[in-house]
């Protein structure tokens, strides 16, 4: 459920993207039609609709469209994303399945051993070049 502050922030963001959409009207629309949705879901859908050149008004959010498909797979609890289930405060602030703290832990655990470079081709290898010379009727070069 959206708080008044979240509604105002979303309305301000949409107004910044579409100055022709009045701030007060955006607040009214969001509170009336989308107050029960998750903050992040409304933010994604509203940004999508506001940046779509086919959109005339924010009421397009009330239609089924790709803006709702973009948020369809998110897990929410009480209007917020399900937090990462790994123990620790750093993890609890990130959504499950997309936890930056988990990724940081993975990178820290990496031993940073560089991948060995492939063996260099010997400088004296001329077999392929000589085959080309031979096919072209050129003299073959001999290397020590």
Short mmCIF file of N, CA, C and O in Angstrom, two decimals:
data_model
loop_
_atom_site.label_atom_id
_atom_site.label_comp_id
_atom_site.label_asym_id
_atom_site.label_seq_id
_atom_site.Cartn_x
_atom_site.Cartn_y
_atom_site.Cartn_z
N UNK A 1 0.84 -1.17 0.00
CA UNK A 1 0.00 0.00 0.00
C UNK A 1 0.88 1.24 0.00
O UNK A 1 1.83 1.34 0.77
N UNK A 2 0.58 2.16 -0.88
CA UNK A 2 1.39 3.37 -1.01
C UNK A 2 1.09 4.35 0.12
O UNK A 2 -0.07 4.56 0.48
N UNK A 3 2.14 4.94 0.63
CA UNK A 3 1.97 6.02 1.61
C UNK A 3 1.80 7.34 0.85
O UNK A 3 2.07 7.42 -0.35
N UNK A 4 1.39 8.36 1.54
CA UNK A 4 1.23 9.67 0.91
C UNK A 4 2.56 10.17 0.35
O UNK A 4 2.63 10.73 -0.74
N UNK A 5 3.64 9.95 1.10
CA UNK A 5 4.97 10.37 0.65
C UNK A 5 5.37 9.64 -0.63
O UNK A 5 5.90 10.26 -1.56
N UNK A 6 5.09 8.34 -0.69
CA UNK A 6 5.42 7.57 -1.89
C UNK A 6 4.61 8.05 -3.09
O UNK A 6 5.14 8.17 -4.20
N UNK A 7 3.34 8.34 -2.87
CA UNK A 7 2.49 8.87 -3.95
C UNK A 7 3.07 10.18 -4.47
O UNK A 7 3.17 10.39 -5.69
N UNK A 8 3.47 11.05 -3.57
CA UNK A 8 4.03 12.35 -3.97
C UNK A 8 5.34 12.17 -4.73
O UNK A 8 5.59 12.88 -5.71
N UNK A 9 6.17 11.24 -4.30
CA UNK A 9 7.44 10.99 -4.99
C UNK A 9 7.20 10.44 -6.39
O UNK A 9 7.84 10.86 -7.36
N UNK A 10 6.29 9.50 -6.50
CA UNK A 10 5.97 8.93 -7.81
C UNK A 10 5.38 9.98 -8.73
O UNK A 10 5.72 10.06 -9.92
N UNK A 11 4.48 10.79 -8.19
CA UNK A 11 3.87 11.85 -8.99
C UNK A 11 4.93 12.85 -9.46
O UNK A 11 4.91 13.29 -10.61
N UNK A 12 5.86 13.19 -8.59
CA UNK A 12 6.93 14.13 -8.96
C UNK A 12 7.82 13.53 -10.05
O UNK A 12 8.23 14.24 -10.98
N UNK A 13 8.10 12.23 -9.95
CA UNK A 13 8.92 11.57 -10.97
C UNK A 13 8.21 11.57 -12.31
O UNK A 13 8.80 11.87 -13.35
N UNK A 14 6.92 11.25 -12.30
CA UNK A 14 6.15 11.23 -13.54
C UNK A 14 6.04 12.64 -14.12
O UNK A 14 6.13 12.83 -15.34
N UNK A 15 5.86 13.63 -13.26
CA UNK A 15 5.77 15.02 -13.71
C UNK A 15 7.09 15.47 -14.32
O UNK A 15 7.11 16.24 -15.28
N UNK A 16 8.21 14.99 -13.78
CA UNK A 16 9.52 15.33 -14.35
C UNK A 16 9.67 14.72 -15.74
O UNK A 16 10.26 15.33 -16.63
N UNK A 17 9.13 13.51 -15.92
CA UNK A 17 9.18 12.86 -17.23
C UNK A 17 8.18 13.47 -18.20
O UNK A 17 8.44 13.56 -19.40
N UNK A 18 7.03 13.84 -17.69
CA UNK A 18 5.95 14.39 -18.51
C UNK A 18 5.42 15.66 -17.87
O UNK A 18 4.42 15.64 -17.14
N UNK A 19 6.05 16.79 -18.10
CA UNK A 19 5.61 18.06 -17.49
C UNK A 19 4.17 18.44 -17.84
O UNK A 19 3.55 19.23 -17.14
N UNK A 20 3.63 17.87 -18.92
CA UNK A 20 2.25 18.17 -19.29
C UNK A 20 1.25 17.45 -18.40
O UNK A 20 0.05 17.70 -18.48
N UNK A 21 1.70 16.54 -17.53
CA UNK A 21 0.83 15.86 -16.57
C UNK A 21 0.92 16.61 -15.24
O UNK A 21 1.96 16.58 -14.57
N UNK A 22 -0.11 17.28 -14.82
CA UNK A 22 -0.07 18.08 -13.58
C UNK A 22 0.20 17.21 -12.34
O UNK A 22 -0.35 16.12 -12.19
N UNK A 23 1.02 17.74 -11.48
CA UNK A 23 1.43 17.03 -10.27
C UNK A 23 0.23 16.65 -9.40
O UNK A 23 0.12 15.51 -8.94
N UNK A 24 -0.66 17.57 -9.21
CA UNK A 24 -1.82 17.32 -8.35
C UNK A 24 -2.72 16.22 -8.94
O UNK A 24 -3.22 15.36 -8.23
N UNK A 25 -2.90 16.25 -10.25
CA UNK A 25 -3.71 15.22 -10.92
C UNK A 25 -3.06 13.85 -10.80
O UNK A 25 -3.74 12.84 -10.64
N UNK A 26 -1.74 13.82 -10.91
CA UNK A 26 -1.02 12.56 -10.76
C UNK A 26 -1.21 11.98 -9.37
O UNK A 26 -1.44 10.77 -9.22
N UNK A 27 -1.12 12.82 -8.35
CA UNK A 27 -1.33 12.36 -6.97
C UNK A 27 -2.74 11.77 -6.81
O UNK A 27 -2.91 10.69 -6.23
N UNK A 28 -3.72 12.49 -7.31
CA UNK A 28 -5.11 12.02 -7.21
C UNK A 28 -5.28 10.69 -7.92
O UNK A 28 -5.89 9.75 -7.38
N UNK A 29 -4.75 10.59 -9.13
CA UNK A 29 -4.86 9.36 -9.91
C UNK A 29 -4.20 8.19 -9.20
O UNK A 29 -4.79 7.11 -9.08
N UNK A 30 -2.98 8.38 -8.70
CA UNK A 30 -2.25 7.28 -8.04
C UNK A 30 -2.96 6.84 -6.76
O UNK A 30 -3.07 5.64 -6.49
N UNK A 31 -3.44 7.79 -5.97
CA UNK A 31 -4.14 7.43 -4.73
C UNK A 31 -5.46 6.71 -5.02
O UNK A 31 -5.83 5.77 -4.34
N UNK A 32 -6.16 7.13 -6.05
CA UNK A 32 -7.46 6.56 -6.37
C UNK A 32 -7.34 5.17 -7.02
O UNK A 32 -8.07 4.26 -6.66
N UNK A 33 -6.40 5.01 -7.96
CA UNK A 33 -6.36 3.80 -8.77
C UNK A 33 -5.25 2.80 -8.44
O UNK A 33 -5.34 1.65 -8.84
N UNK A 34 -4.20 3.24 -7.75
CA UNK A 34 -3.05 2.34 -7.57
C UNK A 34 -2.48 2.34 -6.15
O UNK A 34 -1.38 1.83 -5.93
N UNK A 35 -3.22 2.85 -5.18
CA UNK A 35 -2.72 2.95 -3.81
C UNK A 35 -2.47 1.59 -3.17
O UNK A 35 -1.67 1.48 -2.25
N UNK A 36 -3.12 0.56 -3.65
CA UNK A 36 -2.97 -0.77 -3.03
C UNK A 36 -1.81 -1.57 -3.64
O UNK A 36 -1.53 -2.67 -3.22
N UNK A 37 -1.16 -1.03 -4.61
CA UNK A 37 -0.04 -1.74 -5.26
C UNK A 37 1.27 -1.45 -4.53
O UNK A 37 1.38 -0.50 -3.76
N UNK A 38 2.27 -2.28 -4.83
CA UNK A 38 3.61 -2.08 -4.25
C UNK A 38 4.26 -0.85 -4.87
O UNK A 38 4.11 -0.58 -6.07
N UNK A 39 4.97 -0.12 -4.06
CA UNK A 39 5.65 1.11 -4.47
C UNK A 39 6.54 0.87 -5.69
O UNK A 39 6.46 1.60 -6.69
N UNK A 40 7.37 -0.18 -5.64
CA UNK A 40 8.29 -0.45 -6.76
C UNK A 40 7.53 -0.82 -8.03
O UNK A 40 7.95 -0.46 -9.13
N UNK A 41 6.43 -1.54 -7.90
CA UNK A 41 5.64 -1.92 -9.08
C UNK A 41 5.03 -0.69 -9.75
O UNK A 41 5.07 -0.56 -10.97
N UNK A 42 4.48 0.21 -8.94
CA UNK A 42 3.89 1.43 -9.49
C UNK A 42 4.98 2.29 -10.12
O UNK A 42 4.77 2.88 -11.20
N UNK A 43 6.15 2.34 -9.50
CA UNK A 43 7.25 3.15 -10.04
C UNK A 43 7.66 2.65 -11.43
O UNK A 43 7.83 3.44 -12.36
N UNK A 44 7.79 1.34 -11.58
CA UNK A 44 8.19 0.77 -12.87
C UNK A 44 7.11 1.03 -13.92
O UNK A 44 7.39 1.50 -15.02
N UNK A 45 5.87 0.72 -13.58
CA UNK A 45 4.78 0.89 -14.54
C UNK A 45 4.60 2.37 -14.93
O UNK A 45 4.40 2.69 -16.11
N UNK A 46 4.67 3.25 -13.96
CA UNK A 46 4.48 4.67 -14.23
C UNK A 46 5.61 5.22 -15.11
O UNK A 46 5.36 5.98 -16.05
N UNK A 47 6.84 4.81 -14.83
CA UNK A 47 7.97 5.26 -15.66
C UNK A 47 7.82 4.73 -17.08
O UNK A 47 8.09 5.45 -18.05
N UNK A 48 7.39 3.49 -17.21
CA UNK A 48 7.20 2.90 -18.54
C UNK A 48 6.15 3.69 -19.33
O UNK A 48 6.38 4.09 -20.47
N UNK A 49 5.01 3.91 -18.70
CA UNK A 49 3.91 4.61 -19.37
C UNK A 49 4.31 6.05 -19.69
O UNK A 49 4.02 6.55 -20.77
N UNK A 50 4.99 6.71 -18.76
CA UNK A 50 5.36 8.11 -18.96
C UNK A 50 6.37 8.28 -20.09
O UNK A 50 6.39 9.32 -20.76
N UNK A 51 7.20 7.29 -20.34
CA UNK A 51 8.21 7.40 -21.39
C UNK A 51 7.78 6.80 -22.71
O UNK A 51 8.50 6.89 -23.69
N UNK A 52 6.59 6.21 -22.75
CA UNK A 52 6.08 5.63 -23.99
C UNK A 52 5.44 6.73 -24.83
O UNK A 52 4.52 7.40 -24.38
N UNK A 53 5.92 6.94 -26.06
CA UNK A 53 5.38 8.03 -26.87
C UNK A 53 3.90 7.86 -27.25
O UNK A 53 3.25 8.83 -27.61
N UNK A 54 3.37 6.64 -27.13
CA UNK A 54 1.96 6.41 -27.45
C UNK A 54 1.02 6.85 -26.32
O UNK A 54 -0.18 6.95 -26.51
N UNK A 55 1.58 7.10 -25.15
CA UNK A 55 0.77 7.43 -23.98
C UNK A 55 0.37 8.90 -23.99
O UNK A 55 1.22 9.78 -24.14
N UNK A 56 -0.93 9.14 -23.82
CA UNK A 56 -1.43 10.51 -23.73
C UNK A 56 -1.64 10.94 -22.27
O UNK A 56 -1.38 12.08 -21.93
N UNK A 57 -2.14 10.00 -21.44
CA UNK A 57 -2.39 10.31 -20.03
C UNK A 57 -1.90 9.15 -19.16
O UNK A 57 -1.74 8.03 -19.65
N UNK A 58 -1.68 9.40 -17.88
CA UNK A 58 -1.23 8.32 -17.00
C UNK A 58 -2.29 7.24 -16.80
O UNK A 58 -1.98 6.14 -16.34
N UNK A 59 -3.54 7.52 -17.18
CA UNK A 59 -4.61 6.53 -17.02
C UNK A 59 -4.36 5.28 -17.85
O UNK A 59 -5.02 4.27 -17.65
N UNK A 60 -3.40 5.35 -18.74
CA UNK A 60 -3.04 4.16 -19.51
C UNK A 60 -2.53 3.04 -18.60
O UNK A 60 -2.57 1.87 -18.96
N UNK A 61 -2.05 3.41 -17.43
CA UNK A 61 -1.60 2.41 -16.45
C UNK A 61 -2.74 1.48 -16.04
O UNK A 61 -2.49 0.37 -15.59
N UNK A 62 -3.98 1.91 -16.19
CA UNK A 62 -5.13 1.09 -15.81
C UNK A 62 -5.39 -0.04 -16.80
O UNK A 62 -6.19 -0.92 -16.54
N UNK A 63 -4.72 0.00 -17.95
CA UNK A 63 -4.85 -1.04 -18.96
C UNK A 63 -3.80 -2.13 -18.70
O UNK A 63 -2.78 -1.89 -18.07
N UNK A 64 -4.10 -3.32 -19.21
CA UNK A 64 -3.08 -4.37 -19.19
C UNK A 64 -2.08 -4.03 -20.28
O UNK A 64 -2.46 -3.72 -21.40
N UNK A 65 -0.83 -4.08 -19.94
CA UNK A 65 0.19 -3.75 -20.92
C UNK A 65 1.55 -4.24 -20.47
O UNK A 65 1.69 -4.82 -19.39
N UNK A 66 2.57 -4.01 -21.27
CA UNK A 66 3.90 -4.50 -20.93
C UNK A 66 4.45 -3.90 -19.64
O UNK A 66 5.34 -4.47 -19.02
N UNK A 67 3.91 -2.76 -19.22
CA UNK A 67 4.37 -2.15 -17.97
C UNK A 67 4.01 -3.02 -16.77
O UNK A 67 4.75 -3.05 -15.80
N UNK A 68 2.91 -3.75 -16.83
CA UNK A 68 2.57 -4.65 -15.72
C UNK A 68 3.28 -5.99 -15.89
O UNK A 68 3.59 -6.66 -14.91
N UNK A 69 3.57 -6.39 -17.10
CA UNK A 69 4.32 -7.63 -17.31
C UNK A 69 5.75 -7.46 -16.80
O UNK A 69 6.37 -8.41 -16.35
N UNK A 70 6.27 -6.24 -16.86
CA UNK A 70 7.63 -5.98 -16.39
C UNK A 70 7.77 -6.20 -14.89
O UNK A 70 8.85 -6.51 -14.40
N UNK A 71 6.67 -6.07 -14.15
CA UNK A 71 6.74 -6.24 -12.69
C UNK A 71 6.05 -7.52 -12.24
O UNK A 71 5.99 -7.80 -11.05
N UNK A 72 5.54 -8.33 -13.18
CA UNK A 72 4.73 -9.51 -12.83
C UNK A 72 5.50 -10.55 -12.03
O UNK A 72 4.92 -11.23 -11.20
N UNK A 73 6.80 -10.68 -12.24
CA UNK A 73 7.55 -11.73 -11.56
C UNK A 73 8.10 -11.36 -10.21
O UNK A 73 8.77 -12.17 -9.58
N UNK A 74 7.84 -10.17 -9.72
CA UNK A 74 8.41 -9.76 -8.44
C UNK A 74 7.61 -10.35 -7.29
O UNK A 74 6.39 -10.41 -7.34
N UNK A 75 8.32 -10.78 -6.27
CA UNK A 75 7.66 -11.29 -5.06
C UNK A 75 7.51 -10.14 -4.09
O UNK A 75 8.47 -9.43 -3.81
N UNK A 76 6.32 -9.94 -3.58
CA UNK A 76 6.12 -8.85 -2.63
C UNK A 76 5.45 -9.36 -1.37
O UNK A 76 4.71 -10.34 -1.39
N UNK A 77 5.76 -8.69 -0.27
CA UNK A 77 5.12 -8.97 1.01
C UNK A 77 4.76 -7.62 1.60
O UNK A 77 5.62 -6.78 1.81
N UNK A 78 3.49 -7.41 1.83
CA UNK A 78 3.05 -6.14 2.42
C UNK A 78 3.44 -4.94 1.59
O UNK A 78 3.77 -3.90 2.14
N UNK A 79 3.46 -5.07 0.27
CA UNK A 79 3.80 -3.95 -0.58
C UNK A 79 5.29 -3.76 -0.78
O UNK A 79 5.72 -2.84 -1.44
N UNK A 80 6.09 -4.62 -0.22
CA UNK A 80 7.55 -4.53 -0.37
C UNK A 80 8.06 -5.84 -0.95
O UNK A 80 7.41 -6.86 -0.86
N UNK A 81 9.27 -5.81 -1.50
CA UNK A 81 9.85 -7.03 -2.02
C UNK A 81 10.21 -7.98 -0.88
O UNK A 81 10.55 -7.55 0.22
N UNK A 82 10.15 -9.28 -1.17
CA UNK A 82 10.57 -10.27 -0.20
C UNK A 82 12.07 -10.11 0.00
O UNK A 82 12.83 -10.15 -0.96
N UNK A 83 12.52 -9.93 1.24
CA UNK A 83 13.95 -9.70 1.47
C UNK A 83 14.76 -10.98 1.28
O UNK A 83 14.24 -12.09 1.37
N UNK A 84 16.03 -10.80 1.02
CA UNK A 84 16.97 -11.92 0.88
C UNK A 84 16.92 -12.74 2.17
O UNK A 84 16.84 -12.19 3.27
N UNK A 85 16.98 -14.07 2.04
CA UNK A 85 16.86 -14.92 3.22
C UNK A 85 18.20 -15.30 3.84
O UNK A 85 18.26 -16.10 4.77
N UNK A 86 19.30 -14.71 3.37
CA UNK A 86 20.61 -14.94 3.96
C UNK A 86 20.72 -14.10 5.23
O UNK A 86 20.27 -12.96 5.27
N UNK A 87 21.30 -14.69 6.27
CA UNK A 87 21.43 -13.98 7.55
C UNK A 87 22.34 -12.76 7.40
O UNK A 87 23.31 -12.78 6.68
N UNK A 88 22.00 -11.71 8.11
CA UNK A 88 22.82 -10.50 8.13
C UNK A 88 22.02 -9.30 7.67
O UNK A 88 21.21 -9.39 6.75
N UNK A 89 22.27 -8.16 8.33
CA UNK A 89 21.53 -6.94 8.01
C UNK A 89 21.76 -6.48 6.57
O UNK A 89 20.86 -5.96 5.93
N UNK A 90 22.99 -6.67 6.07
CA UNK A 90 23.29 -6.22 4.71
C UNK A 90 22.40 -6.94 3.70
O UNK A 90 21.98 -6.35 2.71
N UNK A 91 22.11 -8.19 3.94
CA UNK A 91 21.31 -8.97 3.01
C UNK A 91 19.82 -8.64 3.11
O UNK A 91 19.11 -8.67 2.10
N UNK A 92 19.33 -8.32 4.27
CA UNK A 92 17.90 -8.12 4.47
C UNK A 92 17.36 -6.89 3.74
O UNK A 92 16.17 -6.77 3.53
N UNK A 93 18.24 -5.99 3.36
CA UNK A 93 17.77 -4.78 2.68
C UNK A 93 17.67 -4.96 1.17
O UNK A 93 17.25 -4.05 0.47
N UNK A 94 18.04 -6.14 0.65
CA UNK A 94 17.97 -6.39 -0.78
C UNK A 94 16.90 -7.45 -1.07
O UNK A 94 16.62 -8.30 -0.24
N UNK A 95 16.30 -7.41 -2.28
CA UNK A 95 15.27 -8.40 -2.60
C UNK A 95 15.85 -9.78 -2.83
O UNK A 95 16.97 -9.93 -3.32
N UNK A 96 15.07 -10.77 -2.47
CA UNK A 96 15.46 -12.16 -2.67
C UNK A 96 15.66 -12.41 -4.16
O UNK A 96 14.87 -12.00 -4.99
N UNK A 97 16.75 -13.09 -4.49
CA UNK A 97 17.05 -13.40 -5.88
C UNK A 97 17.79 -12.31 -6.61
O UNK A 97 18.24 -12.50 -7.73
N UNK A 98 17.95 -11.15 -5.99
CA UNK A 98 18.67 -10.04 -6.61
C UNK A 98 19.39 -9.26 -5.53
O UNK A 98 19.23 -8.05 -5.40
N UNK A 99 20.16 -9.98 -4.72
CA UNK A 99 20.80 -9.40 -3.54
C UNK A 99 22.23 -8.96 -3.87
O UNK A 99 23.08 -9.79 -4.20
N UNK A 100 22.47 -7.68 -3.76
CA UNK A 100 23.80 -7.14 -4.02
C UNK A 100 24.81 -7.61 -2.97
O UNK A 100 25.99 -7.79 -3.27
N UNK A 101 24.35 -7.82 -1.75
CA UNK A 101 25.24 -8.30 -0.69
C UNK A 101 25.71 -9.73 -1.00
O UNK A 101 26.87 -10.07 -0.76
N UNK A 102 24.81 -10.56 -1.53
CA UNK A 102 25.21 -11.93 -1.92
C UNK A 102 26.26 -11.88 -3.03
O UNK A 102 27.24 -12.61 -3.01
N UNK A 103 26.04 -11.00 -4.00
CA UNK A 103 27.00 -10.86 -5.11
C UNK A 103 28.34 -10.37 -4.59
O UNK A 103 29.39 -10.85 -5.01
N UNK A 104 28.34 -9.43 -3.67
CA UNK A 104 29.59 -8.93 -3.09
C UNK A 104 30.31 -10.04 -2.34
O UNK A 104 31.55 -10.15 -2.43
N UNK A 105 29.55 -10.89 -1.63
CA UNK A 105 30.16 -12.02 -0.94
C UNK A 105 30.80 -12.99 -1.93
O UNK A 105 31.89 -13.51 -1.69
N UNK A 106 30.13 -13.23 -3.06
CA UNK A 106 30.69 -14.11 -4.08
C UNK A 106 32.00 -13.55 -4.64
O UNK A 106 32.97 -14.28 -4.82
N UNK A 107 32.00 -12.25 -4.91
CA UNK A 107 33.21 -11.63 -5.45
C UNK A 107 34.35 -11.64 -4.43
O UNK A 107 35.51 -11.85 -4.79
N UNK A 108 34.03 -11.45 -3.15
CA UNK A 108 35.05 -11.47 -2.11
C UNK A 108 35.63 -12.87 -1.93
O UNK A 108 36.81 -13.03 -1.62
N UNK A 109 34.80 -13.90 -2.15
CA UNK A 109 35.27 -15.27 -1.99
C UNK A 109 36.12 -15.73 -3.17
O UNK A 109 36.88 -16.69 -3.06
N UNK A 110 36.01 -15.06 -4.30
CA UNK A 110 36.79 -15.42 -5.48
C UNK A 110 38.27 -15.23 -5.17
O UNK A 110 38.68 -14.22 -4.61
N UNK A 111 39.09 -16.20 -5.54
CA UNK A 111 40.52 -16.11 -5.22
C UNK A 111 41.28 -15.21 -6.18
O UNK A 111 42.48 -15.00 -6.03
N UNK A 112 40.60 -14.65 -7.15
CA UNK A 112 41.18 -13.70 -8.10
C UNK A 112 42.38 -14.26 -8.87
O UNK A 112 43.28 -13.53 -9.24
N UNK A 113 42.41 -15.57 -9.06
CA UNK A 113 43.47 -16.17 -9.85
C UNK A 113 43.18 -15.89 -11.32
O UNK A 113 42.13 -16.27 -11.82
N UNK A 114 44.12 -15.23 -11.99
CA UNK A 114 43.85 -14.92 -13.39
C UNK A 114 43.84 -16.18 -14.25
O UNK A 114 44.54 -17.15 -13.97
N UNK A 115 43.07 -16.17 -15.28
CA UNK A 115 43.05 -17.27 -16.22
C UNK A 115 44.35 -17.26 -17.00
O UNK A 115 44.76 -16.22 -17.51
N UNK A 116 45.02 -18.41 -17.07
CA UNK A 116 46.31 -18.41 -17.78
C UNK A 116 46.11 -18.07 -19.25
O UNK A 116 45.13 -18.47 -19.87
N UNK A 117 47.06 -17.32 -19.77
CA UNK A 117 47.02 -16.94 -21.19
C UNK A 117 47.36 -18.16 -22.04
O UNK A 117 48.12 -19.04 -21.62
N UNK A 118 46.81 -18.24 -23.23
CA UNK A 118 47.14 -19.36 -24.09
C UNK A 118 48.62 -19.31 -24.46
O UNK A 118 49.24 -18.25 -24.49
N UNK A 119 49.18 -20.49 -24.73
CA UNK A 119 50.59 -20.57 -25.09
C UNK A 119 50.83 -19.77 -26.37
O UNK A 119 50.03 -19.86 -27.31
N UNK A 120 51.90 -18.99 -26.41
CA UNK A 120 52.16 -18.20 -27.61
C UNK A 120 52.53 -19.09 -28.80
O UNK A 120 53.08 -20.17 -28.63
N UNK A 121 52.18 -18.62 -29.95
CA UNK A 121 52.55 -19.36 -31.16
C UNK A 121 54.03 -19.11 -31.40
O UNK A 121 54.48 -17.97 -31.38
N UNK A 122 54.81 -20.18 -31.63
CA UNK A 122 56.25 -19.99 -31.84
C UNK A 122 56.50 -19.06 -33.03
O UNK A 122 55.83 -19.15 -34.05
N UNK A 123 57.49 -18.21 -32.85
CA UNK A 123 57.82 -17.24 -33.90
C UNK A 123 58.35 -17.94 -35.15
O UNK A 123 58.29 -17.40 -36.24
N UNK A 124 58.88 -19.13 -34.99
CA UNK A 124 59.49 -19.82 -36.13
C UNK A 124 58.48 -20.63 -36.94
O UNK A 124 58.83 -21.24 -37.93
N UNK A 125 57.21 -20.65 -36.54
CA UNK A 125 56.22 -21.40 -37.28
C UNK A 125 55.94 -20.68 -38.59
O UNK A 125 55.49 -19.54 -38.61
N UNK A 126 56.19 -21.34 -39.68
CA UNK A 126 55.97 -20.75 -40.98
C UNK A 126 55.26 -21.71 -41.92
O UNK A 126 55.13 -21.44 -43.11
N UNK A 127 54.80 -22.84 -41.40
CA UNK A 127 54.17 -23.85 -42.24
C UNK A 127 53.00 -23.31 -43.02
O UNK A 127 52.90 -23.51 -44.24
N UNK A 128 52.08 -22.59 -42.34
CA UNK A 128 50.91 -22.06 -43.02
C UNK A 128 51.28 -21.00 -44.04
O UNK A 128 50.74 -20.96 -45.16
N UNK A 129 52.23 -20.14 -43.69
CA UNK A 129 52.66 -19.08 -44.60
C UNK A 129 53.32 -19.70 -45.83
O UNK A 129 53.11 -19.23 -46.96
N UNK A 130 54.12 -20.73 -45.63
CA UNK A 130 54.77 -21.38 -46.76
C UNK A 130 53.77 -22.07 -47.66
O UNK A 130 53.95 -22.10 -48.88
N UNK A 131 52.70 -22.64 -47.10
CA UNK A 131 51.66 -23.25 -47.93
C UNK A 131 50.99 -22.20 -48.81
O UNK A 131 50.69 -22.45 -49.98
N UNK A 132 50.76 -21.02 -48.25
CA UNK A 132 50.16 -19.93 -49.02
C UNK A 132 51.12 -19.50 -50.13
O UNK A 132 50.72 -19.29 -51.27
N UNK A 133 52.40 -19.35 -49.79
CA UNK A 133 53.40 -18.95 -50.79
C UNK A 133 53.46 -19.98 -51.92
O UNK A 133 53.52 -19.64 -53.10
N UNK A 134 53.44 -21.24 -51.52
CA UNK A 134 53.51 -22.31 -52.51
C UNK A 134 52.29 -22.27 -53.44
O UNK A 134 52.41 -22.39 -54.66
N UNK A 135 51.10 -22.07 -52.88
CA UNK A 135 49.89 -22.02 -53.68
C UNK A 135 49.90 -20.81 -54.62
O UNK A 135 49.35 -20.86 -55.72
N UNK A 136 50.55 -19.72 -54.18
CA UNK A 136 50.62 -18.53 -55.00
C UNK A 136 51.78 -18.55 -55.97
O UNK A 136 51.96 -17.62 -56.76
N UNK A 137 52.61 -19.61 -55.92
CA UNK A 137 53.77 -19.69 -56.82
C UNK A 137 54.92 -18.83 -56.38
O UNK A 137 55.77 -18.49 -57.20
N UNK A 138 54.98 -18.49 -55.11
CA UNK A 138 56.08 -17.66 -54.58
C UNK A 138 57.12 -18.58 -53.96
O UNK A 138 56.85 -19.72 -53.57
N UNK A 139 58.36 -18.06 -53.82
CA UNK A 139 59.41 -18.88 -53.20
C UNK A 139 59.12 -19.11 -51.72
O UNK A 139 58.60 -18.24 -51.04
N UNK A 140 59.45 -20.31 -51.23
CA UNK A 140 59.25 -20.66 -49.83
C UNK A 140 60.43 -20.14 -49.03
O UNK A 140 61.59 -20.28 -49.42
N UNK A 141 60.11 -19.53 -47.86
CA UNK A 141 61.17 -18.95 -46.99
C UNK A 141 61.59 -20.01 -45.99
O UNK A 141 60.77 -20.70 -45.39
N UNK A 142 62.87 -20.09 -45.79
CA UNK A 142 63.44 -20.99 -44.78
C UNK A 142 63.83 -20.16 -43.56
O UNK A 142 64.38 -19.08 -43.66
N UNK A 143 63.48 -20.66 -42.37
CA UNK A 143 63.84 -19.98 -41.12
C UNK A 143 64.73 -20.92 -40.30
O UNK A 143 64.54 -22.13 -40.30
N UNK A 144 65.70 -20.34 -39.62
CA UNK A 144 66.60 -21.19 -38.81
C UNK A 144 65.93 -21.84 -37.65
O UNK A 144 64.95 -21.57 -37.17
#
